[in-house]
Amino acid sequence: MRITRKLAIAATAAAIVLTASACSSGGGATPTDSPSDSTLSAEAQAALDASYEGFGSDLSGLEAVSPEEGLNFYVMSCGEAIPTCAAPSAFMVQAAEAAGWNGTIVDGKLSPEGFATAIRQATAAGADVLVPVGISCSSAAAAFQEAAAAGVTIVGGGGLDDCDPKAWSAERLWLPDPPSPTGIFGAFGILQADYVFGKTNGDPKAVVLNMTSSPWGQLITDAFTAELEKLGGGEVLEVVDMADTETADGSFIQKATSALLANPDANALIVPTDGLLVNGLAAAINQAGLADKLVVVGNFGSEAAIDMIRAGQPGITATIGAAQEWEAWGSVDTAIRVLAGQDPAYIGQSMQAVDADHNLPESGPYNGDIDWRAKFLASWGK
């Protein structure tokens, strides 16, 4: 895990050796025409190693803070039907209860109307703190403004406060010197690009799925494209826009597979969230006979996606793990500090490419490589 920004890949390529990072045996599918690590160019191996190394921090210097007891903490899940919404929401409730708060989840049901309804439900129920998971402020601007006016402390849970005027008390902070100017979302795109560049020996031909319902989707896509340009190889064959409504009704599966079939030269599929793969896309890729020719990379390192990789399920090659439980506790830590009059801390959860042979946990989701829970609890006096 890189605690500071990575060096340019070209500067380190000459010194590459095969990666020794956190290996675990597994049966994950690899496209049959992909080169083995031993045949990669120095540049491709450097990129692949960079994806396995990832980014993050060790939470050193976390200041002490005392949570106010008995507050009502609400999490607005972007959609309980999607693992990458549901899991962080559950983790936040666990963290809030560890801090001495009462935790409740309200379901945004993957639509702007559902987001607004859930936010208003939490406000009416007497929420002291509200964390929206997986959406930005503009997705439900009026409801967020109403909650803020009612005195609810709103803290980001994976989105941006892009309302005008701003409605949130704080966004969750990642690293003081992130590898991308767009923070953790840019880092997802960087690591996805590094991974597919390495796995295709410097010649990815990618179909990219782009989430349009919240600004973070475009940030990932833009960072992926920029990193490929920086690496100097490969191309994006097509960008396929995906809305939350298409995720909710399942139509994204046909849309994505149609794009892959329309691009027979594609050797990589870039997926913005594991939830799409878990909820049918990986299976559809396999059923369409495409799994053996594609490097398929998701994001977030959800437990369900990790289980699929561990089981060797075709249709998913890797995910960019982002220690979702760690970041969920980080949102609660941010809320505690805001309510105590402190500046939010940089929570610094680690991010790394996870596949069948690298960084794969023995069980459960990707969770980083330090005891972050103990550090948060110690700083809260628990």
Coordinates of C-alpha atoms in Angstrom, one line a residue:
M1 CA 0.0 0.0 0.0
R2 CA 1.4 3.4 -1.1
I3 CA 0.9 6.0 1.6
T4 CA 2.0 8.7 -0.8
R5 CA 1.4 9.2 -4.5
K6 CA 3.0 6.6 -6.7
L7 CA 6.1 7.4 -8.8
A8 CA 5.7 7.5 -12.5
I9 CA 5.6 3.9 -13.9
A10 CA 8.1 4.6 -16.6
A11 CA 10.7 5.6 -13.9
T12 CA 10.4 2.2 -12.2
A13 CA 9.9 -0.2 -15.1
A14 CA 13.5 -1.1 -15.4
A15 CA 13.6 -2.4 -11.8
I16 CA 10.5 -4.6 -12.0
V17 CA 10.5 -8.0 -10.5
L18 CA 7.5 -10.2 -10.1
T19 CA 5.2 -8.9 -7.4
A20 CA 5.4 -10.4 -3.9
S21 CA 2.4 -8.6 -2.5
A22 CA -0.2 -10.4 -0.3
C23 CA -0.6 -13.5 -2.5
S24 CA -3.3 -16.1 -2.0
S25 CA -4.1 -19.2 -4.0
G26 CA -7.3 -19.2 -5.9
G27 CA -9.1 -20.4 -9.0
G28 CA -10.2 -17.1 -10.4
A29 CA -10.8 -17.0 -14.2
T30 CA -8.2 -15.4 -16.4
P31 CA -9.0 -14.8 -20.1
T32 CA -7.4 -17.5 -22.1
D33 CA -5.6 -15.2 -24.5
S34 CA -4.1 -13.0 -21.7
P35 CA -0.3 -13.1 -21.3
S36 CA 1.1 -14.7 -18.1
D37 CA 2.9 -12.4 -15.7
S38 CA 6.2 -14.0 -16.8
T39 CA 5.7 -12.7 -20.4
L40 CA 4.7 -9.1 -19.6
S41 CA 6.8 -6.2 -20.8
A42 CA 8.5 -4.2 -18.1
E43 CA 5.9 -1.3 -18.5
A44 CA 3.0 -3.7 -18.2
Q45 CA 4.4 -5.5 -15.2
A46 CA 5.1 -2.1 -13.5
A47 CA 1.5 -1.0 -14.1
L48 CA 0.1 -4.3 -12.7
D49 CA 2.4 -4.1 -9.7
A50 CA 1.2 -0.6 -9.1
S51 CA -2.4 -1.7 -9.1
Y52 CA -1.7 -4.4 -6.5
E53 CA 0.2 -2.0 -4.3
G54 CA -2.6 0.6 -4.3
F55 CA -3.0 3.6 -2.1
G56 CA -3.9 4.4 1.5
S57 CA -2.7 5.4 5.0
D58 CA -1.9 3.9 8.4
L59 CA -4.2 6.3 10.4
S60 CA -1.2 7.5 12.4
G61 CA -1.9 10.7 14.4
L62 CA -5.6 10.2 14.8
E63 CA -6.7 12.8 17.4
A64 CA -8.9 11.8 20.4
V65 CA -12.5 12.8 20.3
S66 CA -15.5 12.0 22.6
P67 CA -18.8 11.1 20.8
E68 CA -21.9 12.6 22.3
E69 CA -24.0 9.7 23.6
G70 CA -27.5 8.6 22.5
L71 CA -27.8 10.4 19.1
N72 CA -30.0 9.2 16.4
F73 CA -27.9 8.2 13.4
Y74 CA -29.5 7.5 10.0
V75 CA -27.9 6.1 6.9
M76 CA -29.6 6.7 3.6
S77 CA -28.6 3.7 1.5
C78 CA -28.5 4.4 -2.3
G79 CA -30.4 1.1 -2.7
E80 CA -30.6 -2.0 -0.4
A81 CA -30.9 -4.2 -3.5
I82 CA -27.3 -3.4 -4.4
P83 CA -24.4 -4.9 -2.3
T84 CA -22.2 -1.8 -2.7
C85 CA -25.0 0.3 -1.2
A86 CA -26.3 -2.1 1.4
A87 CA -23.0 -3.3 2.9
P88 CA -21.5 0.2 3.7
S89 CA -24.9 1.2 5.2
A90 CA -24.8 -1.8 7.5
F91 CA -21.2 -1.1 8.4
M92 CA -22.1 2.5 9.3
V93 CA -24.9 1.3 11.7
Q94 CA -22.3 -1.0 13.4
A95 CA -19.9 1.9 13.8
A96 CA -22.6 4.3 15.0
E97 CA -23.7 1.8 17.7
A98 CA -20.0 1.3 18.7
A99 CA -19.9 5.0 19.2
G100 CA -23.0 4.9 21.5
W101 CA -25.6 6.0 19.0
N102 CA -28.8 4.6 17.7
G103 CA -28.4 3.4 14.1
T104 CA -31.1 3.1 11.4
I105 CA -31.1 2.5 7.6
V106 CA -33.5 4.2 5.2
D107 CA -33.6 2.8 1.6
G108 CA -33.1 5.2 -1.3
K109 CA -34.2 2.5 -3.8
L110 CA -31.9 3.6 -6.6
S111 CA -33.9 6.6 -7.8
P112 CA -33.9 10.4 -7.1
E113 CA -37.5 10.1 -5.8
G114 CA -36.4 7.3 -3.5
F115 CA -33.5 9.3 -2.2
A116 CA -35.6 12.3 -1.4
T117 CA -38.3 10.1 0.3
A118 CA -35.7 8.4 2.4
I119 CA -34.0 11.6 3.5
R120 CA -37.3 13.2 4.5
Q121 CA -38.2 10.0 6.4
A122 CA -35.0 10.3 8.4
T123 CA -35.6 14.0 9.0
A124 CA -39.2 13.4 10.2
A125 CA -38.0 10.6 12.5
G126 CA -35.7 12.9 14.3
A127 CA -32.3 12.2 12.8
D128 CA -29.4 14.0 14.5
V129 CA -26.9 12.7 11.9
L130 CA -27.6 11.6 8.4
V131 CA -25.1 9.9 6.0
P132 CA -26.1 9.3 2.4
V133 CA -24.3 6.3 0.9
G134 CA -23.3 6.3 -2.7
I135 CA -25.0 9.6 -3.9
S136 CA -24.0 13.2 -4.2
C137 CA -26.0 16.1 -2.9
S138 CA -27.4 17.1 -6.3
S139 CA -29.2 13.8 -6.5
A140 CA -31.7 15.0 -3.9
A141 CA -30.9 18.7 -3.4
A142 CA -34.2 19.9 -2.1
A143 CA -34.5 17.1 0.5
F144 CA -30.9 17.6 1.7
Q145 CA -31.6 21.4 2.1
E146 CA -34.7 20.6 4.1
A147 CA -32.8 18.2 6.4
A148 CA -30.0 20.8 6.9
A149 CA -32.6 23.5 7.7
A150 CA -34.1 21.1 10.3
G151 CA -30.7 20.9 12.1
V152 CA -29.6 17.5 10.8
T153 CA -25.8 17.1 10.6
I154 CA -25.2 15.6 7.1
V155 CA -21.9 13.9 6.4
G156 CA -20.9 12.4 3.0
G157 CA -20.8 8.6 2.7
G158 CA -19.2 8.3 -0.7
G159 CA -20.5 11.2 -2.7
L160 CA -19.9 14.9 -3.1
D161 CA -21.6 18.0 -1.8
D162 CA -22.3 19.6 -5.2
C163 CA -25.4 21.5 -4.1
D164 CA -25.5 25.3 -4.4
P165 CA -25.6 26.4 -1.6
K166 CA -23.8 23.4 0.0
A167 CA -26.1 21.4 2.3
W168 CA -23.7 19.0 4.1
S169 CA -21.8 19.7 7.2
A170 CA -18.8 17.8 5.8
E171 CA -17.6 15.4 3.2
R172 CA -15.6 12.3 4.2
L173 CA -11.9 13.0 3.6
W174 CA -9.6 10.4 2.2
L175 CA -5.9 11.4 1.8
P176 CA -4.3 14.9 2.2
D177 CA -2.2 14.2 -1.0
P178 CA -4.4 11.9 -3.1
P179 CA -3.1 10.3 -6.4
S180 CA -5.8 12.1 -8.3
P181 CA -7.3 15.6 -8.1
T182 CA -10.7 14.0 -7.9
G183 CA -9.7 12.0 -4.8
I184 CA -10.8 8.4 -4.2
F185 CA -13.0 8.3 -7.3
G186 CA -10.1 9.2 -9.5
A187 CA -8.0 6.6 -7.7
F188 CA -10.5 3.9 -8.7
G189 CA -10.0 4.8 -12.4
I190 CA -6.3 4.9 -12.0
L191 CA -6.0 1.5 -10.5
Q192 CA -8.5 0.0 -13.0
A193 CA -6.4 1.4 -15.8
D194 CA -3.1 0.1 -14.3
Y195 CA -4.6 -3.4 -13.8
V196 CA -6.0 -3.8 -17.4
F197 CA -2.9 -2.3 -18.9
G198 CA -0.8 -4.9 -17.1
K199 CA -3.1 -7.8 -17.7
T200 CA -3.3 -7.1 -21.5
N201 CA 0.4 -6.5 -21.8
G202 CA 0.0 -2.8 -22.5
D203 CA -2.8 -3.2 -25.1
P204 CA -6.2 -2.8 -23.5
K205 CA -9.2 -2.4 -25.7
A206 CA -11.8 -1.4 -23.2
V207 CA -15.5 -1.0 -23.0
V208 CA -16.2 1.3 -20.1
L209 CA -19.5 1.4 -18.2
N210 CA -20.1 4.9 -16.9
M211 CA -22.6 5.7 -14.0
T212 CA -24.5 8.9 -14.9
S213 CA -26.8 9.2 -11.9
S214 CA -24.2 10.7 -9.6
P215 CA -21.0 12.8 -10.4
W216 CA -18.6 10.1 -9.1
G217 CA -19.3 7.8 -12.1
Q218 CA -17.8 10.3 -14.6
L219 CA -14.9 11.0 -12.3
I220 CA -13.9 7.3 -12.4
T221 CA -14.3 7.1 -16.2
D222 CA -12.3 10.3 -16.8
A223 CA -9.5 9.1 -14.5
F224 CA -9.4 5.7 -16.2
T225 CA -9.1 7.4 -19.6
A226 CA -6.4 9.8 -18.4
E227 CA -4.4 7.0 -16.9
L228 CA -4.4 5.0 -20.1
E229 CA -3.2 8.0 -21.9
K230 CA -0.4 8.5 -19.3
L231 CA 0.6 4.8 -19.7
G232 CA 0.8 5.2 -23.4
G233 CA -1.1 2.2 -24.7
G234 CA -4.6 0.9 -25.3
E235 CA -7.8 2.5 -26.2
V236 CA -11.4 3.0 -25.0
L237 CA -13.6 1.4 -27.7
E238 CA -16.9 2.6 -26.2
V239 CA -18.3 4.4 -23.1
V240 CA -21.7 3.0 -22.1
D241 CA -23.8 5.3 -19.9
M242 CA -25.7 3.6 -17.1
A243 CA -28.4 5.2 -14.9
D244 CA -29.6 4.1 -11.5
T245 CA -33.0 3.4 -13.0
E246 CA -31.4 0.9 -15.4
T247 CA -29.6 -0.7 -12.4
A248 CA -32.9 -1.0 -10.6
D249 CA -34.9 -2.6 -13.4
G250 CA -32.0 -4.9 -14.6
S251 CA -31.9 -3.4 -18.1
F252 CA -28.2 -2.5 -17.6
I253 CA -27.3 -6.2 -18.3
Q254 CA -28.6 -6.2 -21.9
K255 CA -27.2 -2.8 -22.5
A256 CA -23.7 -3.8 -21.4
T257 CA -23.6 -7.2 -23.1
S258 CA -24.9 -5.5 -26.4
A259 CA -22.0 -3.1 -26.2
L260 CA -19.5 -5.9 -25.8
L261 CA -21.0 -7.9 -28.7
A262 CA -20.8 -4.7 -30.8
N263 CA -17.1 -4.4 -30.0
P264 CA -15.7 -7.8 -30.9
D265 CA -12.1 -6.5 -30.4
A266 CA -12.7 -5.7 -26.8
N267 CA -10.5 -7.4 -24.3
A268 CA -11.4 -5.5 -21.1
L269 CA -14.6 -4.4 -19.4
I270 CA -14.4 -1.6 -16.9
V271 CA -17.3 -1.6 -14.4
P272 CA -17.8 1.3 -12.0
T273 CA -19.3 -0.7 -9.1
D274 CA -19.2 -4.4 -8.1
G275 CA -23.0 -4.3 -7.7
L276 CA -23.5 -4.5 -11.5
L277 CA -21.4 -7.7 -11.7
V278 CA -23.0 -9.3 -8.6
N279 CA -26.5 -8.5 -9.8
G280 CA -26.3 -10.4 -13.0
L281 CA -23.7 -8.9 -15.3
A282 CA -20.9 -11.4 -14.6
A283 CA -23.3 -14.3 -15.3
A284 CA -24.5 -12.6 -18.5
I285 CA -20.9 -12.2 -19.7
N286 CA -20.3 -15.8 -19.2
Q287 CA -23.6 -16.9 -20.8
A288 CA -22.7 -14.8 -23.8
G289 CA -19.4 -16.6 -24.2
L290 CA -17.3 -13.5 -23.5
A291 CA -15.7 -14.4 -20.2
D292 CA -12.6 -16.1 -21.7
K293 CA -11.7 -13.0 -23.8
L294 CA -12.3 -10.2 -21.3
V295 CA -10.4 -8.8 -18.3
V296 CA -13.4 -7.6 -16.2
V297 CA -12.6 -5.2 -13.3
G298 CA -15.1 -3.9 -10.8
N299 CA -14.8 -1.4 -7.9
F300 CA -15.2 -1.3 -4.1
G301 CA -14.2 -4.9 -3.1
S302 CA -17.7 -5.9 -1.9
E303 CA -18.1 -9.2 -0.1
A304 CA -20.2 -10.7 -2.9
A305 CA -17.7 -9.8 -5.6
I306 CA -14.8 -11.1 -3.5
D307 CA -16.7 -14.4 -3.0
M308 CA -17.2 -14.6 -6.8
I309 CA -13.4 -14.1 -7.4
R310 CA -12.6 -16.6 -4.7
A311 CA -14.9 -19.2 -6.3
G312 CA -13.4 -18.6 -9.7
Q313 CA -16.7 -17.5 -11.2
P314 CA -16.4 -16.5 -14.9
G315 CA -17.3 -12.9 -15.8
I316 CA -15.3 -11.1 -13.1
T317 CA -11.5 -11.0 -13.0
A318 CA -10.7 -8.4 -10.3
T319 CA -12.1 -5.6 -8.3
I320 CA -10.5 -2.5 -6.9
G321 CA -10.9 -3.1 -3.2
A322 CA -11.6 0.1 -1.2
A323 CA -12.0 -1.2 2.4
Q324 CA -15.7 -0.4 2.6
E325 CA -16.1 -1.2 6.2
W326 CA -13.1 1.1 7.0
E327 CA -14.6 3.9 5.0
A328 CA -18.0 3.4 6.6
W329 CA -16.4 3.8 10.1
G330 CA -14.7 6.9 8.7
S331 CA -18.0 8.5 7.9
V332 CA -19.0 8.0 11.5
D333 CA -15.7 9.3 12.7
T334 CA -16.2 12.4 10.5
A335 CA -19.6 13.0 12.1
I336 CA -18.3 12.6 15.6
R337 CA -15.6 15.2 14.9
V338 CA -17.9 17.7 13.3
L339 CA -20.3 17.5 16.2
A340 CA -17.4 18.0 18.6
G341 CA -16.2 21.1 16.7
Q342 CA -13.1 19.4 15.3
D343 CA -11.9 19.3 11.7
P344 CA -12.7 16.1 9.9
A345 CA -9.8 13.6 9.9
Y346 CA -8.3 12.0 6.7
I347 CA -9.6 8.5 7.1
G348 CA -7.2 7.1 4.4
Q349 CA -8.8 3.6 3.8
S350 CA -6.6 1.5 1.6
M351 CA -7.3 0.7 -2.1
Q352 CA -5.7 -2.2 -4.0
A353 CA -6.5 -4.4 -7.0
V354 CA -7.8 -7.7 -5.8
D355 CA -7.8 -10.9 -7.9
A356 CA -7.5 -14.6 -7.4
D357 CA -3.8 -14.4 -6.7
H358 CA -3.3 -11.0 -5.1
N359 CA -4.7 -9.2 -2.0
L360 CA -7.6 -11.7 -1.7
P361 CA -8.8 -12.0 1.9
E362 CA -9.4 -15.5 3.3
S363 CA -13.1 -14.5 3.9
G364 CA -15.4 -11.6 3.8
P365 CA -14.9 -8.3 1.9
Y366 CA -11.6 -6.5 1.2
N367 CA -10.8 -4.7 4.4
G368 CA -7.3 -3.2 4.1
D369 CA -4.2 -4.2 5.9
I370 CA -4.2 -2.4 9.3
D371 CA -6.4 -2.7 12.4
W372 CA -8.3 0.5 11.6
R373 CA -11.2 -0.4 13.9
A374 CA -9.0 -0.5 16.9
K375 CA -7.6 2.9 16.0
F376 CA -11.0 4.5 15.6
L377 CA -12.3 3.0 18.8
A378 CA -9.2 4.2 20.7
S379 CA -9.6 7.7 19.4
W380 CA -13.2 7.7 20.5
G381 CA -12.3 6.5 24.0
K382 CA -14.1 3.2 23.5

